[in-house]
PDB file of C-alpha atoms in Angstrom:
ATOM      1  CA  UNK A 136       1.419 -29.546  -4.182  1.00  0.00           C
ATOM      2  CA  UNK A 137      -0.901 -28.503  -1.711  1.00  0.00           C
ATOM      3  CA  UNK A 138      -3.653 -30.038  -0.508  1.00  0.00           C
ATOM      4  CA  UNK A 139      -6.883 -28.479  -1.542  1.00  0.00           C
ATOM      5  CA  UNK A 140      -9.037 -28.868   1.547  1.00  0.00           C
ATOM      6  CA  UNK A 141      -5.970 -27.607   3.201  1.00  0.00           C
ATOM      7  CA  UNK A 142      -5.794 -24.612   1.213  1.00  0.00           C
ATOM      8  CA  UNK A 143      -9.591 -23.846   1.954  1.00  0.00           C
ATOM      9  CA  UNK A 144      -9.693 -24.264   5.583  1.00  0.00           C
ATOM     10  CA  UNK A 145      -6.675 -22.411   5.710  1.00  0.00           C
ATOM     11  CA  UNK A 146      -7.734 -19.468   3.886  1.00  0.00           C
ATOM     12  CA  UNK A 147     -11.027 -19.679   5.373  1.00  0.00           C
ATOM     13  CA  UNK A 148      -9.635 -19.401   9.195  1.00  0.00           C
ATOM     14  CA  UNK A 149      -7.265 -16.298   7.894  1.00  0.00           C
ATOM     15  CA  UNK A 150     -10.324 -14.596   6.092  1.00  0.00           C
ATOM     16  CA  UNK A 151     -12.646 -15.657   9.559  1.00  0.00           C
ATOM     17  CA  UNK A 152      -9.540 -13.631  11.439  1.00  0.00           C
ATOM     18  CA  UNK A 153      -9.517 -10.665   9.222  1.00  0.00           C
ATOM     19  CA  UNK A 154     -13.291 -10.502   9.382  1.00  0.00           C
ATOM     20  CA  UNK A 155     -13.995 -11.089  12.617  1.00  0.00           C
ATOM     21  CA  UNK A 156     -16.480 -13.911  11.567  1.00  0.00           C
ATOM     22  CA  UNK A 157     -17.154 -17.825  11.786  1.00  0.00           C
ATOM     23  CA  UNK A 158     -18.826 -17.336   8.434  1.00  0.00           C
ATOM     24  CA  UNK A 159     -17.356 -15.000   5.750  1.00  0.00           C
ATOM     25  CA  UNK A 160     -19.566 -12.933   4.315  1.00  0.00           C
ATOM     26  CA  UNK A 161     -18.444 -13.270   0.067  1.00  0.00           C
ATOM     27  CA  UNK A 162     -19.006 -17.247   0.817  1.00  0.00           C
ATOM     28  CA  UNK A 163     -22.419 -16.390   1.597  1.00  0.00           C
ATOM     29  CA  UNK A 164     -22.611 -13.662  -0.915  1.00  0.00           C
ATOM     30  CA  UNK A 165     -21.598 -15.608  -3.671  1.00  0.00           C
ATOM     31  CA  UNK A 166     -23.524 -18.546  -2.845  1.00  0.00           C
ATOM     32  CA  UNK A 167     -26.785 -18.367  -5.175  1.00  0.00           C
ATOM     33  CA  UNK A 168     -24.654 -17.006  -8.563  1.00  0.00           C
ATOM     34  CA  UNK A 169     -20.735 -18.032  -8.192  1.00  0.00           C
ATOM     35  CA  UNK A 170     -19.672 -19.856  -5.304  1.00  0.00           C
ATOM     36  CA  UNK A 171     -16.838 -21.073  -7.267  1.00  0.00           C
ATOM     37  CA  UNK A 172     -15.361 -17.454  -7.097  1.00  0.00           C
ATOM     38  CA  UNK A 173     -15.785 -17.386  -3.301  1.00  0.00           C
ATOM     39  CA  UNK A 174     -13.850 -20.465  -3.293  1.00  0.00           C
ATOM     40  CA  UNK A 175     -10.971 -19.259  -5.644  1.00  0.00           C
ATOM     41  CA  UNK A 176     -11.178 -15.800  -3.095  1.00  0.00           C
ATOM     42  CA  UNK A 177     -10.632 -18.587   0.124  1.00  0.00           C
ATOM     43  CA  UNK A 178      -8.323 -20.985  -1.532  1.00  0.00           C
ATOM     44  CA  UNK A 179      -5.867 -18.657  -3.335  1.00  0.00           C
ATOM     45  CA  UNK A 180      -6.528 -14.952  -1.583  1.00  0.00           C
ATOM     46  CA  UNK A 181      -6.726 -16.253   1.535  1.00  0.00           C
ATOM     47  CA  UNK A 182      -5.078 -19.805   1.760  1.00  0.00           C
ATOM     48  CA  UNK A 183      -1.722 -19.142  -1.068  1.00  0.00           C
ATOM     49  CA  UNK A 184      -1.308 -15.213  -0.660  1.00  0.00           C
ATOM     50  CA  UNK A 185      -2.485 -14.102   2.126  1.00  0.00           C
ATOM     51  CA  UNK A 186      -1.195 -16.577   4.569  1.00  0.00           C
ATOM     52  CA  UNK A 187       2.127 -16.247   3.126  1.00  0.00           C
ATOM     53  CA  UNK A 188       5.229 -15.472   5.285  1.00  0.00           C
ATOM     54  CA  UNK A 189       7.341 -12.231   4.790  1.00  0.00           C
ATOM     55  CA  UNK A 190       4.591  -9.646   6.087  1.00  0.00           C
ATOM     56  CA  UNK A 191       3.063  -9.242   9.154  1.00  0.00           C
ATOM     57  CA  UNK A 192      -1.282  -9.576   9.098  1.00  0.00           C
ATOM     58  CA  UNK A 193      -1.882  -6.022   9.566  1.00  0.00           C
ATOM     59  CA  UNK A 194       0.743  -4.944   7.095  1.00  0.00           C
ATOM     60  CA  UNK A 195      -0.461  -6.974   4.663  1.00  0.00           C
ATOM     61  CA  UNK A 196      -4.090  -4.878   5.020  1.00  0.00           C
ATOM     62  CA  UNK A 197      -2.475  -1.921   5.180  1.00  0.00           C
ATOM     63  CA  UNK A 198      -1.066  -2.209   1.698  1.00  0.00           C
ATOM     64  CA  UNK A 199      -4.261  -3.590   0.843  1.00  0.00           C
ATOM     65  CA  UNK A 200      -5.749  -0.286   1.983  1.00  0.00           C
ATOM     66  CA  UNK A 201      -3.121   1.635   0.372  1.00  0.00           C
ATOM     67  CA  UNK A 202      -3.900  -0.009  -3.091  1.00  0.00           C
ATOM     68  CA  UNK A 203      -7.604   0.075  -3.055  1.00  0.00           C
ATOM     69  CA  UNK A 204      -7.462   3.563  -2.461  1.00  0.00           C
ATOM     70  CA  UNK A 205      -5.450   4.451  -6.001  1.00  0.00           C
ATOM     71  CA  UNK A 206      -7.632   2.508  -7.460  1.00  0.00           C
ATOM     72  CA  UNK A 207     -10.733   4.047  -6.497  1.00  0.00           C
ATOM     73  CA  UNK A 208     -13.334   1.960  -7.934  1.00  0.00           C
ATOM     74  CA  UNK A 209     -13.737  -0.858  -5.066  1.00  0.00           C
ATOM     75  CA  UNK A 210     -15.253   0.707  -2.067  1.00  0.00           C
ATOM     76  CA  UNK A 211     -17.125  -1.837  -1.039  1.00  0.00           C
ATOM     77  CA  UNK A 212     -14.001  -4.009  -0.418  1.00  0.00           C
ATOM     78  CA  UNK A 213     -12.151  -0.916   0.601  1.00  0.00           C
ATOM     79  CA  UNK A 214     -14.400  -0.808   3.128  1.00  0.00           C
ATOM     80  CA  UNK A 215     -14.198  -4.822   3.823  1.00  0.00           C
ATOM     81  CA  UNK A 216     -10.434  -4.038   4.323  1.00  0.00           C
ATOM     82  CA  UNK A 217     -10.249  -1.248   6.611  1.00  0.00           C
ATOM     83  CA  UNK A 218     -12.547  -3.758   8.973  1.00  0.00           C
ATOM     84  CA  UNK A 219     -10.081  -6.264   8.671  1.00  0.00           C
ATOM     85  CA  UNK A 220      -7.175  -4.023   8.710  1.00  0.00           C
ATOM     86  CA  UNK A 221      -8.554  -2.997  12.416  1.00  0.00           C
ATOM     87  CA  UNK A 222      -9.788  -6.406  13.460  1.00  0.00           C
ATOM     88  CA  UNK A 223      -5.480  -7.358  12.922  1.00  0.00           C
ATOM     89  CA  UNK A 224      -4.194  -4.750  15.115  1.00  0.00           C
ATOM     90  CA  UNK A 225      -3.823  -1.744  12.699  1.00  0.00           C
ATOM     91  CA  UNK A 226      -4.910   1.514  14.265  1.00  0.00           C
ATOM     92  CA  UNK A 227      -7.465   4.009  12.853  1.00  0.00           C
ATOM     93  CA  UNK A 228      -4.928   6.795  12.880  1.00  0.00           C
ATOM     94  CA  UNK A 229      -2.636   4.379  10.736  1.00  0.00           C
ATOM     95  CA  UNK A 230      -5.244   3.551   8.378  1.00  0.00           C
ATOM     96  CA  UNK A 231      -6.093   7.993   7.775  1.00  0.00           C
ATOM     97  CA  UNK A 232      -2.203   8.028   7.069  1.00  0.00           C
ATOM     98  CA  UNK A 233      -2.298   5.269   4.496  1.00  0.00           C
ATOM     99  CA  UNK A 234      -5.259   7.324   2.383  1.00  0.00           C
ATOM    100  CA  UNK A 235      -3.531  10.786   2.666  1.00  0.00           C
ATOM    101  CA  UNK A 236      -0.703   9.200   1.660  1.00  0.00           C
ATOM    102  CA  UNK A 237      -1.959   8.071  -1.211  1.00  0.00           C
ATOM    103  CA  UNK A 238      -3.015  11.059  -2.667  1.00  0.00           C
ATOM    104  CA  UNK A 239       0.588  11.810  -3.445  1.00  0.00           C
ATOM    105  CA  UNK A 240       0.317   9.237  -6.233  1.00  0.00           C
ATOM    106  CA  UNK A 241      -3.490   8.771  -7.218  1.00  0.00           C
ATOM    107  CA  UNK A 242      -4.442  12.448  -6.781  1.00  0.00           C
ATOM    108  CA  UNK A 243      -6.860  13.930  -4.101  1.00  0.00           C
ATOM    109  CA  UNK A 244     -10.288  12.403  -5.158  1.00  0.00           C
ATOM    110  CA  UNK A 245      -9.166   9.209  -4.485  1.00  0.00           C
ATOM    111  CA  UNK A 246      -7.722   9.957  -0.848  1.00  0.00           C
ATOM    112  CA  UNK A 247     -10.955  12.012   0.068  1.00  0.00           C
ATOM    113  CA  UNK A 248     -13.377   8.929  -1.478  1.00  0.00           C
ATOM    114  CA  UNK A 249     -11.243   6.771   0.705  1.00  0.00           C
ATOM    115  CA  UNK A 250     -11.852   8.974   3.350  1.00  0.00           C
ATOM    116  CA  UNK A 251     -15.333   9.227   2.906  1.00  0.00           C
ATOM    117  CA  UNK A 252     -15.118   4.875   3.505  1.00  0.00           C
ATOM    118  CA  UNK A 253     -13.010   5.128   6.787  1.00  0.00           C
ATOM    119  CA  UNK A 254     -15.478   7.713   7.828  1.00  0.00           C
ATOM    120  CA  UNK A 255     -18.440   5.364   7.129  1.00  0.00           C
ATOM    121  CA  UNK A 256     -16.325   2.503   9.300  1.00  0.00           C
ATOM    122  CA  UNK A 257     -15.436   4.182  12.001  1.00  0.00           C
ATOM    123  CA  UNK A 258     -18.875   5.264  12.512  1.00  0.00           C
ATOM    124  CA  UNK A 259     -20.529   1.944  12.766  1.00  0.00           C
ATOM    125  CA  UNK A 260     -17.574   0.793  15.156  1.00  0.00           C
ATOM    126  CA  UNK A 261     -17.439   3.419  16.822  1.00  0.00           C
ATOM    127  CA  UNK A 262     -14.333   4.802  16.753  1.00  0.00           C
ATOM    128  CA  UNK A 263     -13.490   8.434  16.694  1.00  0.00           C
ATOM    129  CA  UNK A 264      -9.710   8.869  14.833  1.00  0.00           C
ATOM    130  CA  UNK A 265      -6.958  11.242  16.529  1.00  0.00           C
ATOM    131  CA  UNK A 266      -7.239  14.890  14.098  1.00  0.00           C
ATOM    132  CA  UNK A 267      -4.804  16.358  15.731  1.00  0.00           C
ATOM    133  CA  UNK A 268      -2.882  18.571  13.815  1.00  0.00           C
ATOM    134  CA  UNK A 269       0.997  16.344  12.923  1.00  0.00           C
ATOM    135  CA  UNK A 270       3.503  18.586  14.609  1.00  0.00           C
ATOM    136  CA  UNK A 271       6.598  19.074  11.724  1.00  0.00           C
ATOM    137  CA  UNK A 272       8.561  20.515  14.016  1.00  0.00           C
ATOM    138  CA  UNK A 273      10.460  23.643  13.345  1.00  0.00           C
ATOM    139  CA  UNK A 274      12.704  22.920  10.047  1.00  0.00           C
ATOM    140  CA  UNK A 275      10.738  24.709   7.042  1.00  0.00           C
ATOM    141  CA  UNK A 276       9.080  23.029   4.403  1.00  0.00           C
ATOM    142  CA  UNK A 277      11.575  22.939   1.987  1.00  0.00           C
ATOM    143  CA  UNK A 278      14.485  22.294   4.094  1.00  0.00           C
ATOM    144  CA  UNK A 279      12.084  19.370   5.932  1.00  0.00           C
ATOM    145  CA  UNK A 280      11.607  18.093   2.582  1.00  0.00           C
ATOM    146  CA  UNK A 281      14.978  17.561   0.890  1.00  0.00           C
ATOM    147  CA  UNK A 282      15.973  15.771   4.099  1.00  0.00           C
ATOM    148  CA  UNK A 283      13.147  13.578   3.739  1.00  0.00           C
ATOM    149  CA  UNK A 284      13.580  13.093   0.424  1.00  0.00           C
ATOM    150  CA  UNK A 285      17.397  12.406   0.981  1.00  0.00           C
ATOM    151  CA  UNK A 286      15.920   9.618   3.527  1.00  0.00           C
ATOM    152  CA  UNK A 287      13.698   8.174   1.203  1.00  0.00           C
ATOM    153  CA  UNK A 288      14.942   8.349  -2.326  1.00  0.00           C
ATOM    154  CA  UNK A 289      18.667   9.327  -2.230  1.00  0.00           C
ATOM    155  CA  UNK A 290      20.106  10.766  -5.684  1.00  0.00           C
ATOM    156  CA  UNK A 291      17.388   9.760  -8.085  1.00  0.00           C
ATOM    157  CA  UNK A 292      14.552  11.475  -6.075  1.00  0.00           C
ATOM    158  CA  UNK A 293      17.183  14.603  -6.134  1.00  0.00           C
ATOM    159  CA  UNK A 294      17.210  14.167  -9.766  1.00  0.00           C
ATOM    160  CA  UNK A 295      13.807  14.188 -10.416  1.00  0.00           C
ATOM    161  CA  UNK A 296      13.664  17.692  -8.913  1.00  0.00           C
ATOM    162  CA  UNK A 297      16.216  18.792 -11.196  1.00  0.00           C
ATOM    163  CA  UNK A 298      14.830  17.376 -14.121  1.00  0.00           C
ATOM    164  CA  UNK A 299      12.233  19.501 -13.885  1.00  0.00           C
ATOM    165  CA  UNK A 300      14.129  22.900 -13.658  1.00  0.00           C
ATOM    166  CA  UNK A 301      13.996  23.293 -17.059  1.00  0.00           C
ATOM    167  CA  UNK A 302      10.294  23.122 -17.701  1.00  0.00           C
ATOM    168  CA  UNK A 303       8.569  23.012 -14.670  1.00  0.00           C
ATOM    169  CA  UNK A 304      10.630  24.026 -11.350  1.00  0.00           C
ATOM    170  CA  UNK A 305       7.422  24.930  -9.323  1.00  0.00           C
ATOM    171  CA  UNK A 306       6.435  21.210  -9.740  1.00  0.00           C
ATOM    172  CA  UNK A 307       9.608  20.131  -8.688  1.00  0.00           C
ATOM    173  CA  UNK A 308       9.589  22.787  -5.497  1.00  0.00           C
ATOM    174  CA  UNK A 309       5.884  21.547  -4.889  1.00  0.00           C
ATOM    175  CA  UNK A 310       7.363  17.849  -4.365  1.00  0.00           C
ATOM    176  CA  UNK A 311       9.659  18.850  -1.900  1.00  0.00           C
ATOM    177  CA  UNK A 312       7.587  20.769  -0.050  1.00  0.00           C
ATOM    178  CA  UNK A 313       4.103  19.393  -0.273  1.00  0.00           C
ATOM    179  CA  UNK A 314       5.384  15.603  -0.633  1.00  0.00           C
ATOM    180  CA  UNK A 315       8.420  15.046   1.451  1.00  0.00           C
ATOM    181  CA  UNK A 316       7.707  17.760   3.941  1.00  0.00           C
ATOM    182  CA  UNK A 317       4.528  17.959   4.758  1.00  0.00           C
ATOM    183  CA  UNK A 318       3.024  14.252   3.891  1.00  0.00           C
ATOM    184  CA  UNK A 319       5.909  12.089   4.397  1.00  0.00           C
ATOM    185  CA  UNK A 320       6.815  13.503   7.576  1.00  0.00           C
ATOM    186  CA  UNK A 321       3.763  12.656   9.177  1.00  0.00           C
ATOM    187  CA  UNK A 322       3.246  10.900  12.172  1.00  0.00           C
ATOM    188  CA  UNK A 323       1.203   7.575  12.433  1.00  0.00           C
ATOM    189  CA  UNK A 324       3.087   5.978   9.728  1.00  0.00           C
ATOM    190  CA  UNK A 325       6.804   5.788   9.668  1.00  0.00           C
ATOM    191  CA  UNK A 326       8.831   6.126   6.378  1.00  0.00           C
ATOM    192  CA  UNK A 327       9.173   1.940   5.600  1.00  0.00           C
ATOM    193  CA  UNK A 328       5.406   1.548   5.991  1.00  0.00           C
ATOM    194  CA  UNK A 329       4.662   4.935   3.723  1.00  0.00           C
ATOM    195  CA  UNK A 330       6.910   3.398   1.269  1.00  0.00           C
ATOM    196  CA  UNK A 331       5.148  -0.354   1.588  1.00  0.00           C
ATOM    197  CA  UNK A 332       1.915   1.760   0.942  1.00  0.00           C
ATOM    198  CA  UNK A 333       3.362   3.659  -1.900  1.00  0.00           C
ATOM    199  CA  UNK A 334       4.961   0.413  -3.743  1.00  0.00           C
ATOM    200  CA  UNK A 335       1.394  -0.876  -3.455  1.00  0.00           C
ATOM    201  CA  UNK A 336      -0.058   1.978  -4.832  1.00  0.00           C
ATOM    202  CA  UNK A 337       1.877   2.455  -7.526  1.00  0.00           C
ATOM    203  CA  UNK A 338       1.587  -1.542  -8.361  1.00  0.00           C
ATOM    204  CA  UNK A 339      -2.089  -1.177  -8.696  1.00  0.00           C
ATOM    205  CA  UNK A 340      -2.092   1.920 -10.417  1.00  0.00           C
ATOM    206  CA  UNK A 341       0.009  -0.017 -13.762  1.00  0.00           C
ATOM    207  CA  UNK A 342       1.055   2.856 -15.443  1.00  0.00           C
ATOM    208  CA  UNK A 343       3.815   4.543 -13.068  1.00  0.00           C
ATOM    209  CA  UNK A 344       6.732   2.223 -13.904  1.00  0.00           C
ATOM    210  CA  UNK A 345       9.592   5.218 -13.293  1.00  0.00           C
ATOM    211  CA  UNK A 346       7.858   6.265  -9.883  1.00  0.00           C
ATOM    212  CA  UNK A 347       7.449   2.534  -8.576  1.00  0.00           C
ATOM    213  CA  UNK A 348      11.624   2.142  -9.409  1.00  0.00           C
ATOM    214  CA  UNK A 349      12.231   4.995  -7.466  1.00  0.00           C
ATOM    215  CA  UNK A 350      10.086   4.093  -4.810  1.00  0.00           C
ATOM    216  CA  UNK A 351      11.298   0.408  -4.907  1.00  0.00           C
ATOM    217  CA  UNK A 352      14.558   2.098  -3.918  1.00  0.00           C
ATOM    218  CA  UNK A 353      12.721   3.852  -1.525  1.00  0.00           C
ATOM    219  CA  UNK A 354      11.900   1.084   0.515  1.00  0.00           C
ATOM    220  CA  UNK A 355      15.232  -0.541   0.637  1.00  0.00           C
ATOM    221  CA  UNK A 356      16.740   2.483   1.843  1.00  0.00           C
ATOM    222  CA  UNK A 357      13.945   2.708   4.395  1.00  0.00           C
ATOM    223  CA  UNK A 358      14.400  -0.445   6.268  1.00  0.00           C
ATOM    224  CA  UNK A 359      12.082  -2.511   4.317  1.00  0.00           C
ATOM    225  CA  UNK A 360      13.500  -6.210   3.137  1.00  0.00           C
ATOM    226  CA  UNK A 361      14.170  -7.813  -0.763  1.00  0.00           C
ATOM    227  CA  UNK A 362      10.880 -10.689   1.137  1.00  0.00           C
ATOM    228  CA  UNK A 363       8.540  -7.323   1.807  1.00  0.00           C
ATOM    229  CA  UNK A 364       9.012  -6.359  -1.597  1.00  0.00           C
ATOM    230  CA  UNK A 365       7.588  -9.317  -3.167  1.00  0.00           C
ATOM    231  CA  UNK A 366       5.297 -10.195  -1.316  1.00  0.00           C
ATOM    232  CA  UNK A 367       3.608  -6.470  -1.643  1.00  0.00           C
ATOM    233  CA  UNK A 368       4.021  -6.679  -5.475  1.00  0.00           C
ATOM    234  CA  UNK A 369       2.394 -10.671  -5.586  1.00  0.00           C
ATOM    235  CA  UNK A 370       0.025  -9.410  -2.982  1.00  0.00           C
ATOM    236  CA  UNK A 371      -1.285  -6.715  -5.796  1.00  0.00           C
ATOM    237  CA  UNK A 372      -1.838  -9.702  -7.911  1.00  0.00           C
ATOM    238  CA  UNK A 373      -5.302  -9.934  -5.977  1.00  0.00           C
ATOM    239  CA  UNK A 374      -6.599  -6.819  -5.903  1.00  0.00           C
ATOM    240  CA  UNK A 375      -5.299  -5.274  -9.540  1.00  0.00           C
ATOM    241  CA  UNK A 376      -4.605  -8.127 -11.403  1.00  0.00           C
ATOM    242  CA  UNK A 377      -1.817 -10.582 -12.471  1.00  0.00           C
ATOM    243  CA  UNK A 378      -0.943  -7.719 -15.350  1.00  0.00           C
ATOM    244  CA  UNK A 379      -0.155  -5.356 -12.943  1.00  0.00           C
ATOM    245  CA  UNK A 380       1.950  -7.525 -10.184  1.00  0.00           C
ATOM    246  CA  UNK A 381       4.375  -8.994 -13.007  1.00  0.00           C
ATOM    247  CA  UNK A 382       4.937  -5.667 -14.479  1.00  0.00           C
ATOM    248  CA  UNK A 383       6.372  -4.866 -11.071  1.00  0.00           C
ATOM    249  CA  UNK A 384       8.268  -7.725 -10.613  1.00  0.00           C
ATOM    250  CA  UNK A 385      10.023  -6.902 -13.983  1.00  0.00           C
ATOM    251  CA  UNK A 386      11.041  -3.381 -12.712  1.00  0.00           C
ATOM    252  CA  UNK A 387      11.752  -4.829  -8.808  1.00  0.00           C
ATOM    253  CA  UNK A 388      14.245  -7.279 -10.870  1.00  0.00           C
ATOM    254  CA  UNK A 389      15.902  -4.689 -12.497  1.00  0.00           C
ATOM    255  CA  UNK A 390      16.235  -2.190  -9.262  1.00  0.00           C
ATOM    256  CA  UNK A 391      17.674  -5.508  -7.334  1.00  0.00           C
ATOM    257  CA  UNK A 392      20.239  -6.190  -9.927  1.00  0.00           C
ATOM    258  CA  UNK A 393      21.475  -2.316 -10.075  1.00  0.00           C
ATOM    259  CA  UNK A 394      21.873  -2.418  -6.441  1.00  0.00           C
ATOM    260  CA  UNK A 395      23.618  -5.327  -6.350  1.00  0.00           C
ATOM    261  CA  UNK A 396      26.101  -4.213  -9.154  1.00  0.00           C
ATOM    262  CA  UNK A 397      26.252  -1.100  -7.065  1.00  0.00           C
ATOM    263  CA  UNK A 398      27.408  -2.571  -3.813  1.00  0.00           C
TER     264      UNK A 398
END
């Protein structure tokens, strides 16, 4: 058992870190109607999560990032986030990746409101993001995409595109072009960090179970570790809810046991 005034100071020195601060702003905030909440955000966000080995400080706000922007209904901490996500060492340019990303998987309003935020932060910092145009290379779309996909996903991304030959082939063409050749293959992000932004996203959206197991799969075959995974899903805990974080730990179970029968 920990020790509570360990657990506040600290999560109260890692939230000081992220915001740049000697005195973080929801203590004050919360002071005159729950200060009890700021001190379950300290103790537990900040002191049992977020302090937890397995993922670096600046990934662990770029997931954060990732998940706030499918959810589209927290700007405010969205934009308390991309602060701290710069104030640990990630770069605007990765941050502008982690929102287009996401609009592969919570649509385009939510990846041009998160925008909108990062626009607002860079502003009062400052900071004026790369927009030069990502140079694909010369492969075409579709033939940039399958590889991609191939990369990312293996078979069961191929058979999601073939699933949908039968009913829909133009959305399955669209995937492999728009998705896996002209998103994923982005620079700024490489394809383990898209898919620890993508697992997040899908976490905190809840109701994308089939995607998240493919994209689960994704980030094994990516370089990411059995440690990332978890801790991305229990980080999601914080910022979508217990509900959401064990529902992915049931499906990560299940991919981890087919790939271990598998091997």
């Amino acid at each position: 058992m920990h020790d509570e005034r360990d657990r506040f100071l600290r999560g109260y020195e890692a939230l000081c870190a992220i915001e740049n601060t000697d005195a973080p702003s929801i203590v004050t905030g919360l002071a005159d109607i729950a200060p009890d909440l700021a001190r379950f955000v300290v103790e537990f966000g900040y002191g049992d999560v977020l302090t937890r080995p397995g993922l670096a400080p600046a990934e662990r706000q770029l997931v954060t990032v990732g998940a706030l922007t499918a959810l589209a209904n927290a700007a405010p901490q969205l934009a308390f986030h991309l602060h701290g996500a710069l104030n640990v060492g990630c770069s605007p340019t990765e941050l502008v990746e982690a929102i287009v990303h996401v609009c592969l998987y919570a649509g385009f309003p939510a990846s041009i409101n998160g925008l909108t935020v990062a626009k607002t932060v860079f502003a009062e910092r400052g900071i004026r993001p790369d927009v030069t145009r990502a140079d694909l290379g010369g492969m075409d779309r579709w033939e940039r995409g399958l590889a991609t996909l191939a990369t990312v996903d293996g078979r069961a991304g191929q058979h999601v595109i073939e699933s949908l030959n039968d009913i829909a082939p133009d959305l399955g063409r669209f995937l492999v072009e728009f998705a896996f050749g002209d998103v994923y293959p982005r620079g700024g992000l490489d394809l383990r960090q898209r898919e620890l932004v993508t697992v997040a996203a899908c976490t905190a959206l809840g109701t994308v179970d089939p995607q998240l197991r493919i994209h689960i799969h994704g980030l094994l075959n990516t370089g990411g570790t059995q440690v990332e995974l978890i801790e991305v899903i229990i980080q999601m805990a914080l910022y979508a809810g217990f509900p959401a974080a064990l529902n992915a730990l049931t499906t990560a179970r299940e991919v981890l046991r087919q790939r271990a029968t598998d091997q």
